[in-house]
GROMACS .gro file of C-alpha atoms in nm:
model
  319
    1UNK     CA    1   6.379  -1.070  -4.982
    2UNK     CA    2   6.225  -1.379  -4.917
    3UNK     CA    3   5.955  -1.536  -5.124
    4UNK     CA    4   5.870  -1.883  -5.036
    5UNK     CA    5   5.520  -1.794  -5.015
    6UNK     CA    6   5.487  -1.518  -5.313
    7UNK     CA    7   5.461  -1.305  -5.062
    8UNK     CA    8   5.630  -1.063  -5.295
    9UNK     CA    9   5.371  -1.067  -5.543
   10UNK     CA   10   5.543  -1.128  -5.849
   11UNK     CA   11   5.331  -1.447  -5.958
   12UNK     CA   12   5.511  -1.712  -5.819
   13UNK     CA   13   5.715  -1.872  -5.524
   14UNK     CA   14   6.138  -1.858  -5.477
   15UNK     CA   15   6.321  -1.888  -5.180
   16UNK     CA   16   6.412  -1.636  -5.236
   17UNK     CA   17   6.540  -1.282  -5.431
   18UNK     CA   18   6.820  -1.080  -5.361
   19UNK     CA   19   6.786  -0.767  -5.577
   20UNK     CA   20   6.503  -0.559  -5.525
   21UNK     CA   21   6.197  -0.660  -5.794
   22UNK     CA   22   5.959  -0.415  -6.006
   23UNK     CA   23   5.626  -0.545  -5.945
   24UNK     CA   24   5.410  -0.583  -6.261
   25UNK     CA   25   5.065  -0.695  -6.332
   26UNK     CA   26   4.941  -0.541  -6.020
   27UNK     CA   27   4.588  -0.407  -5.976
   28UNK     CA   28   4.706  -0.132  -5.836
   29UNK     CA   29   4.970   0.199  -5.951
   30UNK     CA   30   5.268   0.318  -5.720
   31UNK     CA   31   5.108   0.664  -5.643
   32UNK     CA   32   4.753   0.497  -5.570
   33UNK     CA   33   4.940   0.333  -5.268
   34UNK     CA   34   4.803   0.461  -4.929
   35UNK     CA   35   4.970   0.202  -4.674
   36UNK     CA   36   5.172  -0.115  -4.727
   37UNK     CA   37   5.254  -0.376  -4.432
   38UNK     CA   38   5.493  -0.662  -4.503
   39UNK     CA   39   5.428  -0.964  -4.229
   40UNK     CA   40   5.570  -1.325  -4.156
   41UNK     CA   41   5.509  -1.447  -4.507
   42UNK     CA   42   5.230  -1.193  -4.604
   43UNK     CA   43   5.211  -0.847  -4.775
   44UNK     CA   44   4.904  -0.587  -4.760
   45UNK     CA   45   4.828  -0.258  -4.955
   46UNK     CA   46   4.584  -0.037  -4.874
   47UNK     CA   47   4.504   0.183  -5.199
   48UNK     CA   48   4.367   0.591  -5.143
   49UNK     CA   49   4.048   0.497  -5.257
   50UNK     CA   50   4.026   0.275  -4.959
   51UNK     CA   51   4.053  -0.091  -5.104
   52UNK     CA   52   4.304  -0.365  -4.967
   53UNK     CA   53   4.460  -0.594  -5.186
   54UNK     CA   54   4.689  -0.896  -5.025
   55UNK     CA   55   4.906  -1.177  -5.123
   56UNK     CA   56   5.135  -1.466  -4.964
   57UNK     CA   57   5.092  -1.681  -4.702
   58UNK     CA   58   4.734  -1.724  -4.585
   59UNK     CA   59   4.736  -2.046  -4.363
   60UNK     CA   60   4.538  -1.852  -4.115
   61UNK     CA   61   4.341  -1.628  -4.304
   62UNK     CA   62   4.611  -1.346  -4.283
   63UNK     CA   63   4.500  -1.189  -4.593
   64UNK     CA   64   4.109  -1.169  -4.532
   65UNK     CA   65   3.991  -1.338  -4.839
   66UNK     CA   66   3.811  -1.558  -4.653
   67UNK     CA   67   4.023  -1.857  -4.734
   68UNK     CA   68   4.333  -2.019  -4.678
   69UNK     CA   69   4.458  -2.036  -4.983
   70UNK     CA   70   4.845  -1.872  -5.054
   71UNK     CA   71   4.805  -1.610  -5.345
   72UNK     CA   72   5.098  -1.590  -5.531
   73UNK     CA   73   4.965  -1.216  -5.658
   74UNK     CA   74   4.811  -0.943  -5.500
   75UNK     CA   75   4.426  -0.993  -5.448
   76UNK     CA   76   4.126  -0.735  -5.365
   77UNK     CA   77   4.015  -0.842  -4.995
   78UNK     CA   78   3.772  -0.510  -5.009
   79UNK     CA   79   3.714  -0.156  -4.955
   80UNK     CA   80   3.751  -0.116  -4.568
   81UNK     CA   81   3.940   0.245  -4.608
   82UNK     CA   82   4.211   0.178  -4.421
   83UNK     CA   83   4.480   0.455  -4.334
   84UNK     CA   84   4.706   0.233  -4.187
   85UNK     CA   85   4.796  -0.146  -4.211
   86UNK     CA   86   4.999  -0.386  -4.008
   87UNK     CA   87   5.160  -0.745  -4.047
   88UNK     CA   88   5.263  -0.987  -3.780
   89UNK     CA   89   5.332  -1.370  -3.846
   90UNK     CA   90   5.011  -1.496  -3.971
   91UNK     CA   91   4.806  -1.232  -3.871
   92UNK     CA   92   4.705  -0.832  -3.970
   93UNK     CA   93   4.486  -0.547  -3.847
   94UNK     CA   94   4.397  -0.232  -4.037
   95UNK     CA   95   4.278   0.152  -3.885
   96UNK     CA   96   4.061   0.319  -4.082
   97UNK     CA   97   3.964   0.680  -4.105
   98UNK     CA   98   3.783   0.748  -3.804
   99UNK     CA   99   4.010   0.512  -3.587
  100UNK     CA  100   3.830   0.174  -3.599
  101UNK     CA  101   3.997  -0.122  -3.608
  102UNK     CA  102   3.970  -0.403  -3.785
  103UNK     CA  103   4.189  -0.800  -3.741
  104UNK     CA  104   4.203  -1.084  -3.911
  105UNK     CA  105   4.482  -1.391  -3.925
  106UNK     CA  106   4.550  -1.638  -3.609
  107UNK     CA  107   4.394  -1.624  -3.293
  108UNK     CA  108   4.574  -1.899  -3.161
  109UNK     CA  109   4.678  -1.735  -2.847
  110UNK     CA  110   4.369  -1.521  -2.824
  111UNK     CA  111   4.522  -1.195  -2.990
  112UNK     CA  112   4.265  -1.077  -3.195
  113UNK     CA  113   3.917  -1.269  -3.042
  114UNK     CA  114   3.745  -1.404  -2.783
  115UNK     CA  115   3.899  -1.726  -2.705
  116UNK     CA  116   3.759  -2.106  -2.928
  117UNK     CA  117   3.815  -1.931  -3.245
  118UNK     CA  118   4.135  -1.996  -3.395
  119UNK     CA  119   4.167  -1.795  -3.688
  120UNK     CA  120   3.924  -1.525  -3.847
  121UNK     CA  121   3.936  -1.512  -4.233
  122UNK     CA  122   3.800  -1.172  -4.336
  123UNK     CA  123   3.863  -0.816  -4.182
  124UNK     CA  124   3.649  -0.809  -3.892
  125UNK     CA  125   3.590  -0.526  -3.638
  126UNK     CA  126   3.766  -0.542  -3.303
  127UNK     CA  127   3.574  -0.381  -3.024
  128UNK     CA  128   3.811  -0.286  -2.734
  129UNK     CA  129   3.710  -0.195  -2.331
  130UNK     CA  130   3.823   0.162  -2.384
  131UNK     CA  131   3.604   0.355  -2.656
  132UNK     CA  132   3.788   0.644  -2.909
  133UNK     CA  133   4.030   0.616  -3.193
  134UNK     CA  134   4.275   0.370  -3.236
  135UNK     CA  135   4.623   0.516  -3.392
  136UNK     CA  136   4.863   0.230  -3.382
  137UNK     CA  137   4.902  -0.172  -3.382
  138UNK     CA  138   5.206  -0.403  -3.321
  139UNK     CA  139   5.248  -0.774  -3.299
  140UNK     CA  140   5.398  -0.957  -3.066
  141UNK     CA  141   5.502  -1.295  -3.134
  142UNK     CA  142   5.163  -1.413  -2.942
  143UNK     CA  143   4.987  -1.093  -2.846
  144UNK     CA  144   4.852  -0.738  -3.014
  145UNK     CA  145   4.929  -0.390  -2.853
  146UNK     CA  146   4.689  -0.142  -2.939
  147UNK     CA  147   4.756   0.236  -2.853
  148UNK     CA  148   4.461   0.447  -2.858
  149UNK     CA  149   4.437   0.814  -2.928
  150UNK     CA  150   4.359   0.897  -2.511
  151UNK     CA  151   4.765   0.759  -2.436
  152UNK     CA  152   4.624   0.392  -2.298
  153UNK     CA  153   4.797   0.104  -2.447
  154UNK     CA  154   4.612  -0.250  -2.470
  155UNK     CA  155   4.751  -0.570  -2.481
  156UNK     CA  156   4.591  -0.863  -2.608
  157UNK     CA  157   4.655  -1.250  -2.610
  158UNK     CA  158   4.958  -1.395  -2.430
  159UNK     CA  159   5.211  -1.214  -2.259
  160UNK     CA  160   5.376  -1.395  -1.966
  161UNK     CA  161   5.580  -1.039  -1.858
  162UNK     CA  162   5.249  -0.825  -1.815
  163UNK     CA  163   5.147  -1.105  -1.603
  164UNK     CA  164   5.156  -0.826  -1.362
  165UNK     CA  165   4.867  -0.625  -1.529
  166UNK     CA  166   4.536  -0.791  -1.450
  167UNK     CA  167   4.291  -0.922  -1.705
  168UNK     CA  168   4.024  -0.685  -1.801
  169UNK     CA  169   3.717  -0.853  -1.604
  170UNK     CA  170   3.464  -0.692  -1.826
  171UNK     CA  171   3.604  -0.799  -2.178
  172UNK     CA  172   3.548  -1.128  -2.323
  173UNK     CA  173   3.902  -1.072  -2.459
  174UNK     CA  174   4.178  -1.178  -2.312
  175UNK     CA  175   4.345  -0.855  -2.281
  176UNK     CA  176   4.492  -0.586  -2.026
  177UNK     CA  177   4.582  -0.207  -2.015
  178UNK     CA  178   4.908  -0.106  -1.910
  179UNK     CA  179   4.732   0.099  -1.655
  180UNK     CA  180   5.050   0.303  -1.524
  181UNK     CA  181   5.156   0.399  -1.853
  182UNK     CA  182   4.974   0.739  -1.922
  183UNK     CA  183   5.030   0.921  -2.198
  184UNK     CA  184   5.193   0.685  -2.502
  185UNK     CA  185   5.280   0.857  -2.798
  186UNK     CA  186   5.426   0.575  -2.978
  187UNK     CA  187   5.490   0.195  -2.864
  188UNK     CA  188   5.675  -0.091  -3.071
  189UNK     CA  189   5.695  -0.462  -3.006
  190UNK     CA  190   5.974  -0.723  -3.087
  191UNK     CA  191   5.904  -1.050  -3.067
  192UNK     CA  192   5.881  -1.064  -2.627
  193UNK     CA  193   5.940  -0.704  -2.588
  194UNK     CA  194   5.749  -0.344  -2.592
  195UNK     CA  195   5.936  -0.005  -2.624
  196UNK     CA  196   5.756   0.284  -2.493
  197UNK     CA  197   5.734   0.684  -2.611
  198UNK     CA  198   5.611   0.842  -2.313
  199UNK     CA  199   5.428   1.215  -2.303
  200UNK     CA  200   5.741   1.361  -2.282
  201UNK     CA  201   5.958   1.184  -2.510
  202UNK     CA  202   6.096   0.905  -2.284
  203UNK     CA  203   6.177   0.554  -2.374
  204UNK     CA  204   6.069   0.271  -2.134
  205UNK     CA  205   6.077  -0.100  -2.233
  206UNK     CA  206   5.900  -0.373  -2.051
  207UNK     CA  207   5.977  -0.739  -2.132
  208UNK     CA  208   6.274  -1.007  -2.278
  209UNK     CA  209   6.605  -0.823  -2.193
  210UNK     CA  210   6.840  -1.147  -2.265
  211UNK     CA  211   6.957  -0.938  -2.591
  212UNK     CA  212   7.000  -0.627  -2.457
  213UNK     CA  213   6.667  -0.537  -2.614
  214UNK     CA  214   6.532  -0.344  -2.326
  215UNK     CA  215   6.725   0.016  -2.316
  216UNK     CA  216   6.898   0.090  -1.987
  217UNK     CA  217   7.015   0.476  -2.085
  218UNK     CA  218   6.839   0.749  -2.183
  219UNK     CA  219   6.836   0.964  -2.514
  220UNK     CA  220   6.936   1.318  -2.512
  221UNK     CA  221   6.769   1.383  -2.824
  222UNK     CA  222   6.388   1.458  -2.905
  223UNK     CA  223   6.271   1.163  -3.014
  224UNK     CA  224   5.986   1.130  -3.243
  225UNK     CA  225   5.965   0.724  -3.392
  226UNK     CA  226   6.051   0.442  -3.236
  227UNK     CA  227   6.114   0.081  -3.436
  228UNK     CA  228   6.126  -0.281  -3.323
  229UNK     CA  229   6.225  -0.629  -3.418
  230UNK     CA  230   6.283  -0.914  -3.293
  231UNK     CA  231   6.525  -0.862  -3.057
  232UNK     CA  232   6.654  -0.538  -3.121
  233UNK     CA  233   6.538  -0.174  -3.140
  234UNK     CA  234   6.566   0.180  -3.234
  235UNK     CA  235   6.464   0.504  -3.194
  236UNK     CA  236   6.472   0.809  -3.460
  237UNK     CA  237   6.480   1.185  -3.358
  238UNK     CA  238   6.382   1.546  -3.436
  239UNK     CA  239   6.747   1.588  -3.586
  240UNK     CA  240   6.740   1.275  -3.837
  241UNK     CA  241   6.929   1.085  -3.607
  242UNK     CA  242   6.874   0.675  -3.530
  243UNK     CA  243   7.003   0.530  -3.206
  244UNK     CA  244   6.949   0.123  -3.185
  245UNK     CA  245   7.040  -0.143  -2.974
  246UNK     CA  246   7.000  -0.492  -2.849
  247UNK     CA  247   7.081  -0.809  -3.021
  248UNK     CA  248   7.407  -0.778  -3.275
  249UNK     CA  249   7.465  -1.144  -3.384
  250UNK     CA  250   7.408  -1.076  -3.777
  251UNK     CA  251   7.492  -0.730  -3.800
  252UNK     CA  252   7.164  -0.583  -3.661
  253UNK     CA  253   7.280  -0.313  -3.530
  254UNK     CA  254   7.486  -0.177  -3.835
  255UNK     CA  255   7.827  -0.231  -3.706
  256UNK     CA  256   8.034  -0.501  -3.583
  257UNK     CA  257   8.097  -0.564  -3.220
  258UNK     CA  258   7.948  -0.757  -2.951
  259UNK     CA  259   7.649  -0.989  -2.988
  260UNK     CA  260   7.464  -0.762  -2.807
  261UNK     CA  261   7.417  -0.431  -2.655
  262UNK     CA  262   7.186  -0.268  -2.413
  263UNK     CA  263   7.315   0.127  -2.490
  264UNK     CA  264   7.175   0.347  -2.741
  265UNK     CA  265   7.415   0.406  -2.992
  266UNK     CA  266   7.399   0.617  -3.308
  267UNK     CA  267   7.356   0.419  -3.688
  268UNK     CA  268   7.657   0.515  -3.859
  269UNK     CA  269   7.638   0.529  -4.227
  270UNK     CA  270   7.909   0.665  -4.471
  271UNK     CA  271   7.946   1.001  -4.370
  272UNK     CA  272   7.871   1.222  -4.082
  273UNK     CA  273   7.674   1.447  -4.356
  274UNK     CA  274   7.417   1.240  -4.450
  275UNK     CA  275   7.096   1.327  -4.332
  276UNK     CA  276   6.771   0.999  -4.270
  277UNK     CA  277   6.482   1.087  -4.386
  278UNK     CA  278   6.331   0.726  -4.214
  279UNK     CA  279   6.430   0.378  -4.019
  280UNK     CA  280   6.244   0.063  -4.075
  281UNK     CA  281   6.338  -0.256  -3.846
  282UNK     CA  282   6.285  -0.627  -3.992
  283UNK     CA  283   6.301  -0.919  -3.807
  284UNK     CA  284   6.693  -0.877  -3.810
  285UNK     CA  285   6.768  -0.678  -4.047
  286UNK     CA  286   6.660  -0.276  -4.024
  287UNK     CA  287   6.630   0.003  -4.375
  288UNK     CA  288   6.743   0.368  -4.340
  289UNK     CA  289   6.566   0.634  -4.634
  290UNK     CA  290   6.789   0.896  -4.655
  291UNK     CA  291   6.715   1.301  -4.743
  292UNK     CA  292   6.824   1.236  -5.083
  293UNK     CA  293   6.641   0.887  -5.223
  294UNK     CA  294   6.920   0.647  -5.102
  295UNK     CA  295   6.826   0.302  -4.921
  296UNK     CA  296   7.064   0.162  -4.693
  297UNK     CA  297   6.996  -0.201  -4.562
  298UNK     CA  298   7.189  -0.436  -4.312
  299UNK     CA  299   7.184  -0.699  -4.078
  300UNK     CA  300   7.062  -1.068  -4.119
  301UNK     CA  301   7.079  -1.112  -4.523
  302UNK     CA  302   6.962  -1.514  -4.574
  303UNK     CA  303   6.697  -1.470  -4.781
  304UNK     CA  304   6.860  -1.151  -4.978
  305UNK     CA  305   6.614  -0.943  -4.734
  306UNK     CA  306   6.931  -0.656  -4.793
  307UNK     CA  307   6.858  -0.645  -5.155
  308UNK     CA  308   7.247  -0.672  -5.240
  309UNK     CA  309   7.264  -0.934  -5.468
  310UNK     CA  310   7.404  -1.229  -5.260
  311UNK     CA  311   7.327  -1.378  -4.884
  312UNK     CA  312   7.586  -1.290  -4.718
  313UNK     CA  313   7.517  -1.058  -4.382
  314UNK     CA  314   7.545  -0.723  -4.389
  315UNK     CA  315   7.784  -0.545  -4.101
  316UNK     CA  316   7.844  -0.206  -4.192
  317UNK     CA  317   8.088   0.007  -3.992
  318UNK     CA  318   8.062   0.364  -4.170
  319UNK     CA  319   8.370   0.306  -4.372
   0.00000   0.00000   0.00000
């Protein structure tokens, strides 16, 4: 994928590289690996014996070293004992054990921090309205969501469609709860966009539908993980099964067609037989694990993000 700021860690910068890379020289081994988040130009690994270590672009203290300085290999920011790690454009948060949360990266748009400080350069507690665990983070393209363990969802920074949601008067943050939402199990963000799990298993979206981004049918299967990004989405159920939609331009959706759809359609890959083990969205591109070890990759393909040896987008049509 692309490396214009060593964000893959292999000691120096590229545009890019289009066949996946074995990382060597790392402080770290493959089965010591806890939790990995891959951001704007940034990467972060969380180790089981609870350090971090961090590389890439760090022009707003995205990876906590207390610096700006890129890092064209992977660094040790600490041992915070973090479970769980995530990556937006120039920013990154981290859950630990007993469901704390720590940020770090921009706070241009008041995402992560009280408002005056622009960026905060080492992993740094975040202390929310609502007390109790945190289990999940996403980035928005200016704002955090935070789901916590009691079903609330918080949203932090700028986000012109929750306008309707009113400012939480006792925070210093500038952030709202999604007050009518009760009982999140899982919640994703694109880049203007949320996707909702509810309590019992259905999808709501709130936000930027000009993609088709925001579903308008339901899912008749269980569904247990949902996926975001940019501008398109998908869900992946009990049964192995990954329905995605929205935007379509470079093949995001795995199969030609339209620029866009709004409808929930099922990721077709060679055969009928094959069985996903896991979905992962990109910006716009999106990853599919399968039962057996395979990796499947398509969608937008500039910076060799698919990993199949050339540039050239990726529209696959099952045949």
């Amino acid at each position: 994928g692309a490396n214009s700021h060593a964000q893959l860690g292999l000691g120096f910068s590229t545009e890019q590289c289009e066949l996946p890379q074995p990382l060597t020289g790392v402080p770290f081994r493959g089965e010591e690996i806890e939790c990995v988040a891959a951001g704007g130009g940034h990467t972060l690994v969380g180790t089981i014996d609870g350090k971090l270590y961090a590389c890439g672009w760090n022009n707003r203290g995205q990876l906590g070293l207390g610096h700006m300085n890129d890092c064209v290999r992977f660094e040790p920011v600490g041992e915070f004992g973090f479970q769980r790690l995530y990556a937006g454009w120039d920013l990154s948060a981290g859950i630990n054990a007993t469901g704390e949360l720590f940020i770090w990266g921009s706070n241009v748009w008041q995402q992560i921090g009280e408002s005056g400080v622009k960026s905060i350069h080492t992993p740094t507690r975040l202390n929310l309205p609502e007390g109790g665990r945190v289990v999940k983070v996403c980035f928005g393209l200016q704002y955090m969501a935070v789901l916590m363990e009691s079903g609330k969802v918080w949203v932090s920074g700028k986000c012109k469609y929750l306008n309707d949601y009113p400012l939480e008067a006792s925070s210093k943050l500038t952030i709202r709860c999604l007050w009518d939402k009760n009982s999140i199990r899982d919640v994703v963000s694109g880049d203007n966009h949320l996707v909702l799990l509810t309590g019992d298993r259905r999808i709501e979206c709130l936000g930027d539908t000009k993609h088709g981004q925001c579903l308008n049918s339901g899912i008749s299967e269980d569904v247990v993980k949902l996926e975001s990004g940019w501008t398109h989405s998908a869900c992946f159920t009990v049964n192995g099964t990954v329905y995605i939609w929205g935007r379509n331009n470079y093949g995001q959706l795995g199969r030609p067609g339209p620029p866009s759809c709004s409808l929930a359609k099922k990721l077709q890959l060679e055969t009928d037989e094959m069985k996903l083990k896991d979905v992962s969205l990109g910006s716009q591109h999106g990853a599919a694990l399968t039962s057996d070890g395979l990796v499947y990759c398509w969608g937008w393909n500039e910076h060799g993000n698919c990993g199949t040896d050339g540039t050239e987008n990726v529209f696959y049509d099952g045949t």
